[in-house]
CSV table of N, CA and C in Angstrom, one decimal:
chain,number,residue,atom,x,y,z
A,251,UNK,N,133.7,69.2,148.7
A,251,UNK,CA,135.0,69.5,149.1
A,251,UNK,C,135.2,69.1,150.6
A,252,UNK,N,134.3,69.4,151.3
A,252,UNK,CA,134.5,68.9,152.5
A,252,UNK,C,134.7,67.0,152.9
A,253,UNK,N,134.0,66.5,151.9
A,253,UNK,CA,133.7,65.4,152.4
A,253,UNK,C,135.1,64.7,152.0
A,254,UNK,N,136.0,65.6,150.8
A,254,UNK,CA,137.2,65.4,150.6
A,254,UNK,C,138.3,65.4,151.3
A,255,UNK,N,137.9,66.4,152.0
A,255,UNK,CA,139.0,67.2,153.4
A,255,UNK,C,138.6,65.8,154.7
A,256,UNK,N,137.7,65.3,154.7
A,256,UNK,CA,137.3,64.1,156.3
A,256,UNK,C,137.9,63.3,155.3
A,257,UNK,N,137.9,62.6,154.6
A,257,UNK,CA,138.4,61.8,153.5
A,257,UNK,C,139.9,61.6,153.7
A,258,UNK,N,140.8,63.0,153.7
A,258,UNK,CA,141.9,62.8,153.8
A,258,UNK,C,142.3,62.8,154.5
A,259,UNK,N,141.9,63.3,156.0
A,259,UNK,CA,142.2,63.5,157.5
A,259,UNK,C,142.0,61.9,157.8
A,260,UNK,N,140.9,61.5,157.3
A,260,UNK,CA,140.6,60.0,157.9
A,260,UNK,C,141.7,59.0,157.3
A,261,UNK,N,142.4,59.1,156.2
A,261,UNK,CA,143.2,58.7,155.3
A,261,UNK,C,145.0,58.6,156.2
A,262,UNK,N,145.2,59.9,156.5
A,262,UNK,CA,146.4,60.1,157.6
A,262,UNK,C,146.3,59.4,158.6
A,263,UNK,N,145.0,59.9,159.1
A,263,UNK,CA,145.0,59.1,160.8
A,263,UNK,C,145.5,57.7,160.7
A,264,UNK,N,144.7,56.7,159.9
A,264,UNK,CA,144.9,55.8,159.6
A,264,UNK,C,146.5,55.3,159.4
A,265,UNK,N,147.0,56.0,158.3
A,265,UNK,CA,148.5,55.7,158.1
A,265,UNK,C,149.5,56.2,159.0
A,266,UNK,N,148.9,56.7,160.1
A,266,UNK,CA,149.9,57.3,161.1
A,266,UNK,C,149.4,56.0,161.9
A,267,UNK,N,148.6,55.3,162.2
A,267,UNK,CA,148.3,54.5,163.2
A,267,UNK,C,149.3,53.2,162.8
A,268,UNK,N,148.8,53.2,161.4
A,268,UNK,CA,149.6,51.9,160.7
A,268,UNK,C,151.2,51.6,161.3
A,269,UNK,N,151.9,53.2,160.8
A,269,UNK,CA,152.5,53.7,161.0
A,269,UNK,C,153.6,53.4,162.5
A,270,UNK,N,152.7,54.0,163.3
A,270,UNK,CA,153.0,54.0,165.1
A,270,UNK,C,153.2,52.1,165.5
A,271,UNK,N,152.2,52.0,165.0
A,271,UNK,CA,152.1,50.2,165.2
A,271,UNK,C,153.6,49.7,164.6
A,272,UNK,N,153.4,49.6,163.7
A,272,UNK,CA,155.0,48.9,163.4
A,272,UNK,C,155.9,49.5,163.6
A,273,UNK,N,156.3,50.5,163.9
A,273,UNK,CA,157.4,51.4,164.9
A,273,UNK,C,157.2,50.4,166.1
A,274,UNK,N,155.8,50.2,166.5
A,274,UNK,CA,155.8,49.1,168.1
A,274,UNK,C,156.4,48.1,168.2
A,275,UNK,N,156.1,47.7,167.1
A,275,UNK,CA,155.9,45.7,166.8
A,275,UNK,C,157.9,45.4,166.5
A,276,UNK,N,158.3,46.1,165.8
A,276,UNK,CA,159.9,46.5,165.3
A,276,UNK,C,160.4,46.5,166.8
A,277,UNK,N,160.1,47.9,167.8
A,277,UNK,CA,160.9,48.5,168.7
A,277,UNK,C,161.0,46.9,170.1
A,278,UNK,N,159.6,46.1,170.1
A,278,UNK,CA,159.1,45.3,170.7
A,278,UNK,C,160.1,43.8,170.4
A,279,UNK,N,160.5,43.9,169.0
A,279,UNK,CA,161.2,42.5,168.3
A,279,UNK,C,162.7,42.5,168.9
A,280,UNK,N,163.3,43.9,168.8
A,280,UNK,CA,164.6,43.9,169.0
A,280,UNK,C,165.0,44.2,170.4
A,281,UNK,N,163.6,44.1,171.6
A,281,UNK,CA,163.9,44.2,172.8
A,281,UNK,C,163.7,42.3,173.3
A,282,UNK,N,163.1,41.9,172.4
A,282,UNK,CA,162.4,40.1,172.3
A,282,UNK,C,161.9,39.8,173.4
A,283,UNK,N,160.8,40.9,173.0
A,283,UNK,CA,159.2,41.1,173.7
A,283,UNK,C,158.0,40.5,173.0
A,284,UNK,N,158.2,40.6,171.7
A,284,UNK,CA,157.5,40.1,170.4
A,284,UNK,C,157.8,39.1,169.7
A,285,UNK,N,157.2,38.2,170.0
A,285,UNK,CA,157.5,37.0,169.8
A,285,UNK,C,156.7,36.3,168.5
A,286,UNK,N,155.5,36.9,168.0
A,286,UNK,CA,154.3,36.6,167.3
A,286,UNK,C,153.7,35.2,167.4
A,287,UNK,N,152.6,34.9,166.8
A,287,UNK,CA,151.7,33.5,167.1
A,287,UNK,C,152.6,32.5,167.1
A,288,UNK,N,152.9,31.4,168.2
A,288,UNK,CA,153.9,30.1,168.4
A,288,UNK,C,153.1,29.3,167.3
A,289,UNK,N,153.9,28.4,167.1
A,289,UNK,CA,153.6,27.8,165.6
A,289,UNK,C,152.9,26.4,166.5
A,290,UNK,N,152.0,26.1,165.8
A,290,UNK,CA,151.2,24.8,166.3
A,290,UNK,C,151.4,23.3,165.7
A,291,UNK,N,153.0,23.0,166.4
A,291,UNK,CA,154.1,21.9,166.2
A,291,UNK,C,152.9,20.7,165.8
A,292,UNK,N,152.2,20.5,167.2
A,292,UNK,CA,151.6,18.9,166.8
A,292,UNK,C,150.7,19.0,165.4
A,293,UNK,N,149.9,19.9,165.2
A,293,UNK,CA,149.1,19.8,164.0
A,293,UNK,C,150.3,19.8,162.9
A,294,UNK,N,151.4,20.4,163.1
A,294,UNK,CA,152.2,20.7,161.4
A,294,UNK,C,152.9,19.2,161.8
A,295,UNK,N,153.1,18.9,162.3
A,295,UNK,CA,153.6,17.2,162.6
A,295,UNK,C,152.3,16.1,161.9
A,296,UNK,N,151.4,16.5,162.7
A,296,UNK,CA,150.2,15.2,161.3
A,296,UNK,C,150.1,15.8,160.1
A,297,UNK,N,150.6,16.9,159.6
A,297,UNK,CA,150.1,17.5,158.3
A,297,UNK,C,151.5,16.6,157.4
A,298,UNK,N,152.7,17.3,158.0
A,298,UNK,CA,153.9,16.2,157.7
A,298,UNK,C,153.4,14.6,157.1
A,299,UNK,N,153.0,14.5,158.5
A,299,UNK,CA,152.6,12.6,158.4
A,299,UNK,C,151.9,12.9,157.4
A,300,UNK,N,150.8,13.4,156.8
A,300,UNK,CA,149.5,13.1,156.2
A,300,UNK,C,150.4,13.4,154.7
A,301,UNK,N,151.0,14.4,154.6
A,301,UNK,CA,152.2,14.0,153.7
A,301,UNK,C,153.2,13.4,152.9
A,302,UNK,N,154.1,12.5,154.0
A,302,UNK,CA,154.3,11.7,153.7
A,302,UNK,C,153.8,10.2,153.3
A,303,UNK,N,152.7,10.0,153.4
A,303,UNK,CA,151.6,9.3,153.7
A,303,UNK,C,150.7,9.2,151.8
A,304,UNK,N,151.2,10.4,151.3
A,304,UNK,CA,150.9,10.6,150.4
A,304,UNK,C,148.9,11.0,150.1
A,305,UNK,N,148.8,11.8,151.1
A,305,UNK,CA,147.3,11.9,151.2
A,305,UNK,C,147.3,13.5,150.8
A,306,UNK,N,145.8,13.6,150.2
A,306,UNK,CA,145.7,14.7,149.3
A,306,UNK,C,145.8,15.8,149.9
A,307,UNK,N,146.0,17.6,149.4
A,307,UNK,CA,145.8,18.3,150.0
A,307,UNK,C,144.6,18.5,150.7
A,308,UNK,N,143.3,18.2,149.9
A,308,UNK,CA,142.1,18.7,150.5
A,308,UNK,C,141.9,17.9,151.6
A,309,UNK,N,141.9,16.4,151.2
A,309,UNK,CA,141.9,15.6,153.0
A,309,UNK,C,142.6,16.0,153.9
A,310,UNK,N,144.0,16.6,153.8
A,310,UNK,CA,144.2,17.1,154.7
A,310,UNK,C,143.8,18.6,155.3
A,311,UNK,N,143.5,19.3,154.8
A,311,UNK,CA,142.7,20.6,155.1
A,311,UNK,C,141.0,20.0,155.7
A,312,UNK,N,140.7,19.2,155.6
A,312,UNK,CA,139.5,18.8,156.2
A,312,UNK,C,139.3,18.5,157.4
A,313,UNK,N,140.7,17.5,157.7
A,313,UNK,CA,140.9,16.2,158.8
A,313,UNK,C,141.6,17.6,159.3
A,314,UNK,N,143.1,18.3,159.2
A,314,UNK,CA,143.1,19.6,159.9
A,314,UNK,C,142.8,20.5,160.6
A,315,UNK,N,141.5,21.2,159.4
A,315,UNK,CA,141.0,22.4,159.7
A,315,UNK,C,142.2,23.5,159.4
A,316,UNK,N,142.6,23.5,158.4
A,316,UNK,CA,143.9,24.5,158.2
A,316,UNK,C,143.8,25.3,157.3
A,317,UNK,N,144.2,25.9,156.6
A,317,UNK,CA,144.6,26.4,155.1
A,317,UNK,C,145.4,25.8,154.3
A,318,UNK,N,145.4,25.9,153.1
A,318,UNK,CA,146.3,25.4,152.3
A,318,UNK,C,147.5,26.4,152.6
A,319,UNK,N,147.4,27.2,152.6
A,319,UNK,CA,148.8,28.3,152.9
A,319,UNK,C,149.9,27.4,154.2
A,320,UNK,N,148.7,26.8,155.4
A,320,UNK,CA,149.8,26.2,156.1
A,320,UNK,C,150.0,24.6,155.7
A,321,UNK,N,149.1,24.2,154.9
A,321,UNK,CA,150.1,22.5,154.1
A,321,UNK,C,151.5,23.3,153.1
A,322,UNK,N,150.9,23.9,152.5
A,322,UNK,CA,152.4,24.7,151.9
A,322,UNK,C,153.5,24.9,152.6
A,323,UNK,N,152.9,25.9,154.0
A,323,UNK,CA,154.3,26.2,154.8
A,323,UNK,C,155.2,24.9,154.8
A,324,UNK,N,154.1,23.6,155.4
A,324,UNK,CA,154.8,22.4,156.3
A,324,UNK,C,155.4,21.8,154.5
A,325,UNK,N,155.0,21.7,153.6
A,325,UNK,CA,155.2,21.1,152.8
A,325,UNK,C,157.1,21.3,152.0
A,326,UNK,N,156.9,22.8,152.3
A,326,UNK,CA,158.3,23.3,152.1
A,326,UNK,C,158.8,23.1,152.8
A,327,UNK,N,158.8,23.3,153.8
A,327,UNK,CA,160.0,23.0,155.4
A,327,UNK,C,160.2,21.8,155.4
A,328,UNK,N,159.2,20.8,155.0
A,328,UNK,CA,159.4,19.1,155.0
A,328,UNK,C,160.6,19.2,153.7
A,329,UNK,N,160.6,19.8,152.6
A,329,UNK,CA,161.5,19.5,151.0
A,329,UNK,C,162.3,20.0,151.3
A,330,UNK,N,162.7,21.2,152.1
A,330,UNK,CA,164.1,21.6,152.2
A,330,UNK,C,164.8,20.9,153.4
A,331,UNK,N,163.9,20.5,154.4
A,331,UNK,CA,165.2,19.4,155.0
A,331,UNK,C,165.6,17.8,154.6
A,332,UNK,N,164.4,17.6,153.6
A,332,UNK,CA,165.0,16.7,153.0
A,332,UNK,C,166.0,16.6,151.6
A,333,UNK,N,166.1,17.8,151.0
A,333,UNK,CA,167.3,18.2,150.4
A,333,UNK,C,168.7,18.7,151.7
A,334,UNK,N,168.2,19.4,152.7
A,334,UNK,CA,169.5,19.1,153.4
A,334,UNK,C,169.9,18.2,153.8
A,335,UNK,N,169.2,16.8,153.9
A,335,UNK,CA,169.7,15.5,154.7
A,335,UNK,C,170.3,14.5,153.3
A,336,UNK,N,170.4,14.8,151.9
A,336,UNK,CA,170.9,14.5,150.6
A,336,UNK,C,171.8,15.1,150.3
């Protein structure tokens, strides 16, 4: 029973922190304090190139050093401006 009762105290603490934090990160955005990680233009520019270029995802995650999550990001942002320029 006890170990249940730290369990759920340690359980709150947590969700109150979670909690407190994005109340920060929110209160911080709408004063445009919080800006989050600047996007790292020249790499997503050769990912583009390596792209259009027609070279594979994994070569590029090698030659990179990236994730696939960010050839995706650049891969979509490259198709939707080229559907807005059509």
């Amino acid at each position: 029973m006890l170990l249940d009762m730290l369990a759920a105290i340690g359980r709150k603490d947590f969700e109150d922190r979670r909690r407190r934090q994005a109340q920060g990160i929110s209160k911080a955005m709408t004063e445009g304090k919080f800006k989050g990680r600047p996007e790292n233009t020249e790499r997503n520019s050769d990912i583009a190139n390596m792209l259009a270029e027609g070279k594979s995802w994994n070569t590029i995650q090698r030659v990179t050093n990236c994730s696939r999550a960010t050839i995706a990001k650049v891969a979509a942002k490259r198709s939707s401006a080229e559907r807005a320029l059509a």
